[in-house]
XYZ file of C-alpha atoms in Angstrom:
667
model
C -26.624 19.506 80.977
C -26.121 23.142 79.819
C -29.194 25.116 78.857
C -29.823 26.090 75.240
C -29.690 29.865 74.871
C -29.751 32.183 71.905
C -26.349 33.710 71.197
C -25.715 37.371 71.656
C -25.990 39.157 68.259
C -22.372 40.343 68.471
C -21.111 36.798 69.086
C -23.235 35.540 66.211
C -21.744 38.212 63.954
C -18.213 37.159 64.909
C -19.013 33.541 64.077
C -20.473 34.555 60.734
C -17.442 36.719 60.027
C -15.193 33.703 60.532
C -16.919 31.970 57.632
C -16.624 34.881 55.205
C -13.515 36.808 56.319
C -10.614 34.402 56.575
C -7.767 36.818 55.825
C -7.236 40.274 54.277
C -7.551 38.781 50.798
C -11.132 37.804 51.647
C -11.962 41.460 52.329
C -10.360 42.527 49.046
C -12.387 39.935 47.157
C -15.742 40.938 48.662
C -15.212 44.663 48.180
C -14.031 44.275 44.571
C -17.006 42.065 43.731
C -19.367 44.644 45.234
C -17.748 47.325 43.069
C -18.175 45.270 39.892
C -21.795 44.470 40.764
C -22.315 48.229 41.166
C -21.335 48.725 37.513
C -17.863 50.182 38.048
C -15.475 50.252 35.088
C -12.497 51.470 37.129
C -11.459 50.594 40.654
C -8.403 51.050 42.826
C -7.250 48.723 45.589
C -4.704 49.914 48.125
C -3.296 47.931 51.061
C -0.759 48.587 53.789
C 1.128 46.038 55.896
C -0.370 43.119 54.005
C -3.898 44.502 54.420
C -3.832 44.242 58.190
C -3.674 47.974 58.896
C -5.425 49.330 55.789
C -7.502 48.147 52.837
C -8.998 50.863 50.642
C -11.192 50.070 47.617
C -12.441 52.952 45.466
C -14.814 52.544 42.510
C -16.878 54.680 40.147
C -19.996 52.528 40.306
C -23.564 53.558 41.012
C -22.919 54.228 44.718
C -25.194 53.668 47.720
C -28.090 55.949 48.532
C -27.521 57.947 51.718
C -30.678 56.575 53.302
C -29.508 52.992 52.714
C -25.898 53.366 53.864
C -26.497 51.912 57.324
C -28.782 49.192 55.986
C -25.953 47.909 53.789
C -24.100 46.722 56.908
C -26.978 44.653 58.269
C -26.888 40.878 57.858
C -28.795 39.509 54.870
C -29.355 42.986 53.441
C -28.759 43.012 49.670
C -29.912 44.670 46.466
C -29.303 41.586 44.321
C -32.041 39.166 45.382
C -35.739 39.504 46.008
C -37.339 36.047 45.890
C -36.291 32.430 46.225
C -36.514 32.020 42.462
C -33.639 34.470 42.029
C -31.345 31.891 43.650
C -31.846 29.609 40.659
C -30.245 32.083 38.250
C -27.641 34.187 40.045
C -25.961 36.622 37.670
C -24.117 38.779 40.203
C -20.891 38.059 42.057
C -22.451 38.692 45.462
C -25.959 37.868 46.595
C -26.095 36.805 50.260
C -25.827 40.203 51.925
C -23.292 38.919 54.457
C -19.990 40.438 53.339
C -20.254 43.987 54.695
C -21.798 42.812 57.965
C -19.021 40.233 58.442
C -16.226 42.686 57.598
C -17.578 45.431 59.857
C -17.856 42.980 62.777
C -14.072 42.436 62.911
C -12.671 45.810 61.819
C -13.042 49.575 61.783
C -14.735 50.812 58.599
C -15.076 54.179 56.893
C -17.605 54.500 54.060
C -17.850 57.374 51.589
C -20.485 57.012 48.863
C -22.769 58.975 46.547
C -25.253 58.162 43.796
C -25.729 60.138 40.584
C -29.135 61.411 41.740
C -27.841 62.959 44.986
C -25.899 66.184 45.381
C -24.258 65.128 48.638
C -23.052 61.736 49.640
C -22.864 59.956 52.975
C -19.846 59.426 55.247
C -20.181 56.589 57.754
C -17.854 55.175 60.419
C -18.305 51.791 62.133
C -16.399 49.861 64.801
C -17.142 46.230 65.518
C -20.308 46.442 63.426
C -21.765 49.469 65.270
C -22.174 52.921 63.696
C -20.104 55.495 65.603
C -20.331 58.502 63.265
C -22.416 59.683 60.316
C -22.490 62.876 58.277
C -23.112 64.259 54.814
C -20.084 64.680 52.598
C -19.195 65.943 49.175
C -17.646 63.220 47.053
C -17.621 61.913 43.478
C -20.119 59.312 42.319
C -19.175 55.852 43.484
C -18.008 54.268 46.701
C -14.834 54.311 48.771
C -14.559 51.667 51.479
C -11.702 51.858 53.996
C -11.096 48.875 56.299
C -8.644 49.415 59.163
C -7.262 47.218 61.932
C -8.645 43.917 60.685
C -9.338 41.409 63.503
C -8.584 44.040 66.150
C -11.318 42.582 68.388
C -10.556 38.908 67.688
C -6.867 38.485 68.620
C -7.176 34.713 68.375
C -7.497 35.090 64.602
C -4.298 37.095 64.323
C -2.018 34.215 65.297
C -3.248 32.187 62.319
C -2.265 34.856 59.807
C 1.034 34.840 57.943
C 3.605 37.584 57.604
C 2.683 40.857 55.942
C 4.480 39.885 52.731
C 2.515 36.643 52.408
C -0.832 38.279 53.219
C -0.068 41.079 50.775
C 0.761 38.531 48.098
C -2.582 36.814 48.708
C -4.337 40.171 48.259
C -2.376 40.767 45.051
C -3.335 37.325 43.744
C -6.994 38.085 44.419
C -6.745 41.393 42.547
C -5.109 39.613 39.599
C -7.944 37.087 39.419
C -10.587 39.795 39.391
C -8.644 41.673 36.705
C -8.519 38.542 34.528
C -12.183 37.731 35.108
C -13.367 41.219 34.111
C -11.007 42.709 31.511
C -13.570 45.455 30.850
C -12.746 46.946 34.282
C -9.548 48.949 34.751
C -7.911 47.694 37.954
C -5.135 49.465 39.847
C -3.349 47.886 42.811
C -1.052 49.682 45.244
C 0.888 48.054 48.061
C 2.462 50.294 50.699
C 2.205 53.253 48.330
C 3.801 51.459 45.362
C 1.775 50.639 42.254
C 2.117 46.974 41.267
C -0.677 46.490 38.735
C -2.681 48.540 36.256
C -4.914 46.989 33.609
C -6.249 49.036 30.676
C -9.868 47.943 31.029
C -10.348 47.683 27.257
C -12.350 44.463 27.445
C -9.581 42.335 25.892
C -8.463 39.304 27.889
C -5.080 39.489 26.198
C -4.493 43.006 27.549
C -5.280 41.884 31.082
C -3.059 38.829 30.556
C -0.098 41.025 29.576
C -0.648 43.270 32.592
C -0.992 40.410 35.084
C 1.565 37.857 33.872
C 4.039 40.109 32.120
C 5.042 40.240 28.486
C 7.468 37.306 28.464
C 5.020 34.930 30.110
C 2.058 36.138 28.067
C 3.911 35.429 24.811
C 3.828 31.750 25.757
C 0.015 31.706 25.673
C -2.197 31.102 22.659
C -5.894 31.974 22.253
C -8.514 29.265 22.595
C -12.168 29.323 21.641
C -14.800 26.636 21.470
C -18.378 25.835 22.268
C -20.319 22.909 23.616
C -23.910 22.188 24.444
C -25.393 25.407 25.912
C -21.943 26.729 26.821
C -18.875 28.366 25.321
C -15.180 28.444 26.225
C -12.754 31.265 25.477
C -9.472 32.603 26.772
C -5.819 31.639 26.542
C -3.764 28.520 27.287
C -0.008 28.089 27.519
C 1.926 26.368 24.779
C 3.178 22.864 25.645
C 6.732 24.221 25.749
C 5.761 26.912 28.280
C 4.261 24.696 30.985
C 5.481 25.255 34.547
C 6.210 23.128 37.578
C 3.098 24.253 39.498
C -0.566 24.957 38.808
C -0.179 28.571 39.898
C -0.864 29.845 36.385
C -4.243 28.120 36.039
C -7.217 30.496 36.259
C -10.771 29.269 35.669
C -13.841 31.502 35.468
C -17.520 30.622 35.179
C -19.843 33.424 34.091
C -17.247 35.982 35.183
C -16.617 34.389 38.589
C -13.254 32.922 39.623
C -13.740 29.289 40.651
C -11.694 26.269 41.670
C -13.027 23.484 39.485
C -11.536 20.001 39.407
C -13.636 19.250 36.336
C -12.161 22.094 34.313
C -8.653 21.392 35.610
C -8.880 17.713 34.650
C -10.173 18.589 31.178
C -7.356 21.076 30.639
C -4.583 18.696 31.674
C -6.103 15.786 29.763
C -5.965 17.898 26.597
C -2.200 18.263 27.122
C -1.627 14.512 27.473
C 1.512 13.402 25.574
C 2.283 17.019 24.648
C 4.056 18.287 27.763
C 6.878 17.111 29.976
C 6.078 14.926 32.952
C 5.727 16.996 36.107
C 4.816 20.171 34.223
C 1.402 21.826 34.316
C -0.223 24.045 31.704
C -1.309 27.576 32.472
C -4.588 29.072 31.360
C -7.090 31.883 31.600
C -10.300 30.057 30.652
C -13.735 31.649 30.687
C -16.713 29.295 30.654
C -20.021 30.947 29.805
C -23.181 28.949 30.405
C -26.808 29.388 31.428
C -27.209 30.850 34.909
C -29.409 27.972 36.024
C -26.832 25.409 34.822
C -24.433 26.207 37.661
C -25.008 26.504 41.410
C -22.730 29.023 43.140
C -24.489 28.860 46.509
C -22.544 25.863 47.821
C -19.587 27.471 49.641
C -19.151 30.557 51.855
C -16.448 32.009 49.589
C -18.391 31.124 46.412
C -15.185 29.769 44.830
C -16.539 26.228 44.548
C -19.501 25.613 42.271
C -21.619 22.691 41.113
C -22.429 22.111 37.466
C -25.644 20.623 36.207
C -23.560 18.330 33.990
C -19.865 17.837 34.708
C -19.501 15.821 31.508
C -20.692 18.694 29.328
C -18.264 21.052 31.034
C -15.400 18.566 30.686
C -16.103 18.016 26.991
C -16.421 21.729 26.247
C -13.080 22.574 27.868
C -11.268 19.479 26.595
C -12.209 19.826 22.935
C -11.667 23.595 22.890
C -8.127 23.242 24.254
C -7.348 20.098 22.261
C -8.319 21.665 18.943
C -6.155 24.689 19.725
C -3.104 22.564 20.499
C -3.572 20.414 17.408
C -3.747 23.496 15.203
C -0.161 24.232 16.294
C -0.266 27.815 15.141
C 3.181 28.518 16.501
C 5.035 25.960 14.366
C 8.034 27.788 12.868
C 8.201 27.996 9.106
C 11.214 28.560 6.879
C 10.968 31.842 5.010
C 13.051 31.783 1.804
C 13.245 35.050 -0.097
C 13.009 34.819 -3.891
C 16.199 35.763 -5.758
C 16.515 39.461 -6.452
C 16.624 40.529 -10.089
C 19.793 41.991 -11.525
C 20.311 45.678 -10.785
C 22.632 47.986 -12.710
C 25.279 45.518 -13.677
C 24.921 43.628 -10.420
C 24.344 39.927 -11.133
C 21.102 38.453 -9.983
C 21.162 36.238 -6.921
C 21.442 32.580 -7.710
C 18.763 30.346 -6.204
C 19.632 28.590 -2.978
C 21.214 25.160 -3.292
C 22.671 22.684 -0.818
C 26.195 23.403 0.381
C 29.006 21.257 -0.967
C 29.639 19.701 -4.353
C 26.783 18.361 -6.383
C 26.278 14.634 -5.966
C 27.890 12.640 -8.731
C 25.822 10.354 -10.869
C 25.996 6.772 -9.677
C 28.577 4.691 -11.554
C 28.275 0.941 -11.689
C 28.795 -1.919 -14.137
C 28.162 -5.604 -14.228
C 30.910 -7.837 -12.793
C 32.539 -10.136 -15.342
C 32.675 -13.876 -14.800
C 36.445 -13.794 -14.267
C 36.171 -11.035 -11.636
C 33.460 -12.961 -9.812
C 35.607 -16.114 -9.821
C 38.611 -14.263 -8.347
C 36.409 -12.753 -5.657
C 34.885 -16.087 -4.736
C 38.306 -17.716 -4.423
C 39.622 -14.945 -2.110
C 39.723 -16.145 1.535
C 37.272 -14.397 3.806
C 39.017 -12.072 6.292
C 36.523 -10.741 8.812
C 36.733 -7.117 9.861
C 38.493 -6.922 13.243
C 35.999 -6.080 15.982
C 36.601 -4.090 19.128
C 36.522 -6.300 22.205
C 33.531 -4.771 24.029
C 34.068 -6.962 27.055
C 37.679 -5.937 27.621
C 38.369 -3.248 30.188
C 39.180 0.146 28.800
C 42.813 1.181 28.940
C 43.468 4.391 30.762
C 45.459 7.100 29.109
C 45.478 5.347 25.729
C 44.505 7.759 23.008
C 45.003 7.430 19.276
C 48.096 9.260 18.185
C 47.502 12.081 15.768
C 49.549 12.109 12.567
C 52.679 14.174 12.827
C 52.439 17.693 11.580
C 48.693 17.912 11.705
C 48.846 21.188 13.593
C 46.413 20.003 16.281
C 47.342 20.928 19.825
C 47.520 18.207 22.455
C 46.041 20.547 25.064
C 42.727 19.389 26.475
C 39.676 21.141 25.138
C 37.525 22.841 27.732
C 33.871 21.996 27.477
C 32.772 24.534 30.069
C 29.964 26.677 28.698
C 28.384 29.828 30.025
C 25.023 29.593 31.730
C 22.295 29.470 29.157
C 24.431 27.763 26.494
C 23.342 24.555 24.853
C 24.510 22.181 27.520
C 23.228 19.153 25.665
C 26.072 19.424 23.132
C 28.888 17.073 24.071
C 32.456 16.927 22.734
C 32.908 15.013 19.535
C 34.498 11.623 19.888
C 38.057 11.206 18.675
C 38.441 9.611 15.294
C 40.308 6.274 15.281
C 43.878 6.245 14.150
C 44.590 4.948 10.648
C 44.632 1.197 10.643
C 42.997 0.904 14.041
C 40.208 -1.645 14.357
C 36.713 -0.247 13.950
C 34.655 -0.438 17.117
C 31.124 -1.756 16.862
C 30.246 -0.949 20.457
C 27.061 1.079 20.657
C 25.882 3.493 23.356
C 23.639 2.060 26.011
C 20.078 1.997 24.736
C 20.986 2.423 21.043
C 19.627 -0.130 18.604
C 18.468 -2.665 21.144
C 18.312 -5.371 18.488
C 22.088 -5.198 17.885
C 24.082 -7.352 20.292
C 27.565 -6.482 21.601
C 30.576 -8.238 20.193
C 30.271 -11.980 20.620
C 31.610 -13.140 23.949
C 32.195 -16.573 25.288
C 29.063 -18.742 25.282
C 28.970 -18.849 29.056
C 29.380 -15.089 29.468
C 26.275 -13.430 30.950
C 24.431 -10.830 28.918
C 25.234 -8.058 31.386
C 28.969 -8.740 31.308
C 29.519 -5.977 28.786
C 28.078 -3.478 31.243
C 30.250 -4.771 34.053
C 33.382 -4.817 31.896
C 32.824 -1.296 30.604
C 33.772 0.087 34.003
C 36.791 2.387 33.655
C 40.035 1.249 35.168
C 40.238 2.122 38.811
C 36.461 2.087 39.335
C 35.607 0.057 42.414
C 33.485 -2.945 41.775
C 30.385 -3.776 43.731
C 31.289 -4.104 47.406
C 31.361 -7.651 48.695
C 28.250 -8.534 50.614
C 26.850 -11.492 52.407
C 23.675 -11.048 50.403
C 23.025 -12.930 47.218
C 25.228 -11.669 44.357
C 23.654 -9.605 41.631
C 24.484 -8.427 38.155
C 23.306 -5.548 36.016
C 21.618 -6.948 32.955
C 21.155 -3.671 31.103
C 18.760 -0.769 30.694
C 15.393 -0.384 29.017
C 13.639 2.709 27.691
C 16.742 4.732 28.623
C 15.132 5.075 32.050
C 15.092 1.811 34.017
C 18.150 -0.220 35.019
C 17.582 -3.987 35.115
C 19.334 -5.915 37.877
C 19.144 -9.693 38.323
C 19.611 -11.151 41.796
C 18.859 -14.792 42.445
C 15.306 -15.575 41.358
C 14.151 -11.965 41.102
C 14.581 -9.002 38.783
C 14.727 -5.377 39.916
C 13.790 -2.371 37.804
C 15.555 0.763 39.073
C 14.413 4.271 38.169
C 17.799 5.814 37.472
C 16.605 9.428 37.806
C 14.884 8.862 41.149
C 17.852 6.932 42.540
C 20.414 9.477 41.369
C 18.274 12.317 42.714
C 18.327 10.697 46.144
C 22.096 10.238 45.982
C 22.522 13.921 45.105
C 20.172 15.027 47.870
C 21.939 12.996 50.561
C 25.360 14.177 49.401
C 24.330 17.844 49.251
C 22.727 17.685 52.671
C 25.723 15.944 54.261
C 28.467 18.029 52.657
C 26.641 21.341 52.435
C 25.729 22.509 48.962
C 28.237 25.137 47.819
C 27.769 25.507 44.067
C 29.938 27.364 41.606
C 28.148 30.646 40.937
C 28.181 32.072 37.437
C 27.030 35.574 36.528
C 24.471 35.667 33.726
C 25.314 37.615 30.584
C 21.686 38.715 30.474
C 19.729 38.795 33.752
C 16.588 36.680 33.850
C 13.355 38.458 34.814
C 10.835 36.012 36.229
C 7.201 36.925 37.056
C 5.707 34.142 39.202
C 2.166 34.072 40.584
C 1.791 36.495 43.480
C 1.835 33.922 46.283
C 4.806 32.067 44.782
C 6.663 35.347 44.402
C 6.091 36.188 48.067
C 7.435 32.777 49.106
C 10.598 33.345 47.053
C 11.111 36.911 48.288
C 10.885 35.669 51.857
C 13.760 33.259 51.156
C 16.135 35.529 49.207
C 19.014 35.025 51.714
C 18.653 31.258 51.383
C 18.575 31.531 47.591
C 21.793 33.534 47.761
C 23.543 30.809 49.755
C 22.558 28.341 47.068
C 23.945 30.426 44.233
C 20.927 32.457 43.087
C 21.569 36.204 43.199
C 17.987 37.467 42.966
C 16.116 40.555 44.078
C 12.706 42.152 43.860
C 12.241 43.753 40.429
C 8.873 45.341 41.195
C 5.465 44.519 39.821
C 5.606 41.039 41.308
C 8.723 40.126 39.287
C 12.141 38.870 40.377
C 15.393 39.537 38.573
C 18.124 36.876 38.710
C 21.651 38.098 37.985
C 23.625 34.950 38.837
C 22.845 31.262 39.208
C 24.616 27.968 39.960
C 26.745 26.870 37.037
C 24.850 23.591 36.689
C 21.539 25.426 36.092
C 21.075 26.797 32.583
C 19.556 30.243 32.181
C 16.515 28.776 30.470
C 15.870 26.500 33.457
C 15.918 29.266 36.084
C 12.161 30.070 35.917
C 11.291 26.372 36.192
C 13.666 25.839 39.123
C 12.333 28.850 41.022
C 8.714 28.000 40.228
C 9.189 24.436 41.452
C 10.919 25.704 44.580
C 8.098 28.181 45.272
C 5.530 25.426 44.953
C 7.388 23.322 47.511
C 7.720 26.273 49.862
C 3.986 26.949 49.682
C 3.148 23.286 50.207
C 5.598 22.589 53.012
C 5.547 26.013 54.595
C 8.310 28.555 54.220
C 8.351 29.601 57.881
C 10.586 26.679 58.907
C 14.171 27.405 57.743
C 14.979 23.697 57.690
C 11.993 22.918 55.487
C 12.898 25.756 53.131
C 16.499 24.497 52.880
C 15.341 20.948 52.175
C 12.911 22.206 49.532
C 15.737 23.977 47.730
C 17.965 20.910 48.061
C 15.187 18.780 46.551
C 14.979 21.085 43.557
C 18.739 21.278 42.998
C 19.171 17.516 43.435
C 16.462 16.898 40.864
C 18.034 19.256 38.323
C 21.496 17.730 38.813
C 20.301 14.117 38.476
C 20.564 12.098 35.294
C 17.361 12.303 33.316
C 15.023 9.559 32.242
C 15.125 9.136 28.479
C 18.780 10.146 28.227
C 21.587 7.747 27.403
C 24.230 7.133 30.038
C 27.446 5.160 30.066
C 27.479 1.681 31.615
C 29.782 2.991 34.352
C 27.243 5.650 35.344
C 24.431 3.126 35.405
C 26.520 0.689 37.426
C 27.264 3.336 40.051
C 23.543 4.007 40.504
C 22.780 0.290 40.682
C 25.479 -0.236 43.320
C 23.964 2.464 45.512
C 20.518 0.918 45.293
C 21.692 -2.657 45.838
C 23.799 -1.647 48.838
C 20.678 -0.331 50.539
C 21.874 3.287 50.571
C 18.929 4.397 48.437
C 15.358 3.237 48.940
C 13.154 6.250 48.201
C 13.615 9.443 46.229
C 13.309 12.803 48.057
C 9.652 12.947 46.989
C 8.916 9.646 48.731
C 8.577 7.535 45.579
C 10.290 4.129 45.504
C 13.399 3.944 43.349
C 13.057 0.248 42.490
C 10.378 -2.375 42.034
C 10.878 -6.127 42.290
C 9.584 -8.896 40.037
C 10.112 -12.504 41.173
C 10.530 -15.605 39.029
C 7.184 -16.880 40.300
C 5.444 -13.702 39.158
C 7.040 -13.963 35.735
C 6.161 -17.626 35.353
C 2.610 -16.883 36.402
C 2.339 -14.274 33.666
C 3.591 -16.781 31.095
C 1.302 -19.530 32.379
C 4.185 -21.691 33.599
C 3.264 -21.572 37.299
């Protein structure tokens, strides 16, 4: 059995550093928090090569006394705690005294600092936690910390880091969070000599929001304010129409500290219930202010996870603050009608607005005489001819237009530029004079109205089967039990009857899988359409890095995008089946999948993009589709070609006769 020995101090420091310093972004976080605790109202963060070769943080805070400069790098040395009772009410961002010791143990550090009371400051150099040089130096009040060659003495840690672009994006995301948590501090961020962020430091959350998210994204946020028991909530939340496909825009802060709180996240998303699209997530910058002893921040090495004294109080405070803001609906558009202008110099006054078209005539009616009623009653009843809904449609048969109407017989193109209203469909042709009036209704319309009466023994779903255009192949013969499509419910689920069971098919999920398999087998080569107005998209920093790393792949799939600076991307062309308004959602959803599945694997990145494009090209739940379209989806599912959607969800569920009879009490 090995003997128990005390670890060498250097080894112990390396172990401790592994808990605090995970990546360059961890260093940025600790140094920025130290600057804010020192009372700085302006700080600059500069990184090179993703923070691996250089991280420089400069602030104008109170500085470190020259005599205490070396002490600051000792473990458990801090100016923020004195007794155990201070742990019960922590009001500073840092308090353990571990950050500088952990950072210095795995890097080379240069410190330049001076207090207001001293004429000369101190310049200190450390390598691997040991002081190698010290001297007096003239410098402004505040502190400059330079961290070079991170993990130079722990090469095993280097292989777990990502590329420079990804690590730099993580540093940028950390800077953005600090800027949003403390809008009273002016924050500047430079990456490889290029400025990417500058906040005004005017104390307004909205100003920091504009600087971090960009103007277009910030316009989709609305202010929120509320209070609960011993706590208050303030900040901004996105409008229901501006929700995104990922949670990358959610930022929660407790007493000025960025946290990851499931309680606050659940309260936020519950407040948006029934107000946003399925699969979309609201964005927010929410500040929760509460008593210091009502929250415990000493539960995680990174201090990003906290415990509340009462999760219910926190949930209620966030939920009701956001809910009341959404119900106020301050952004509802209103019609502004100008009053008529008075007459000017012989110019007649404007007439008040009135509906277009002729004024409605007064209703004219009279009582029917006895003789007229008798003649009407004796007239034989001639029913209005009905369109045979069960008959197959004739191909090429179109109502002839009256001669001389001046209407061209050329087909009308319905192709629209990207960004146009793609939901507008061509108007249906009017029936020719004397033609029978069709009573057939679109699938899903007026469910209580039945199709034209068929033979008594005709199944209910026969209308769907008969509506197949001429030339459409019917369901392939199979040795399995025959099936029939009985219809559709909720404009989302196709009902198929087979033997003594009923299947409910999610048409969107099934069609998405069909698209994905086809695109992957044939190779997706979309029609690319240049945008009349390029789309500028500012994603969260880490999502932006994932997209920038896959720009060549995006180009092969029809997206002509490039880095626009400041964390933004500019898209100049897109696939023709993606509207301009959908581009941010498509790219945001793709970035989320790249971050979840890993963007290093080219195959995984390609599949993630195929998933997104297949989803956008699939028929949507809640939309009406023709019986032929529904039948094609049902055939694919019943043939066994489709079982799960690309996300892994089942496309159909089965309900047997026995289960139905049990529900009705017949079993």
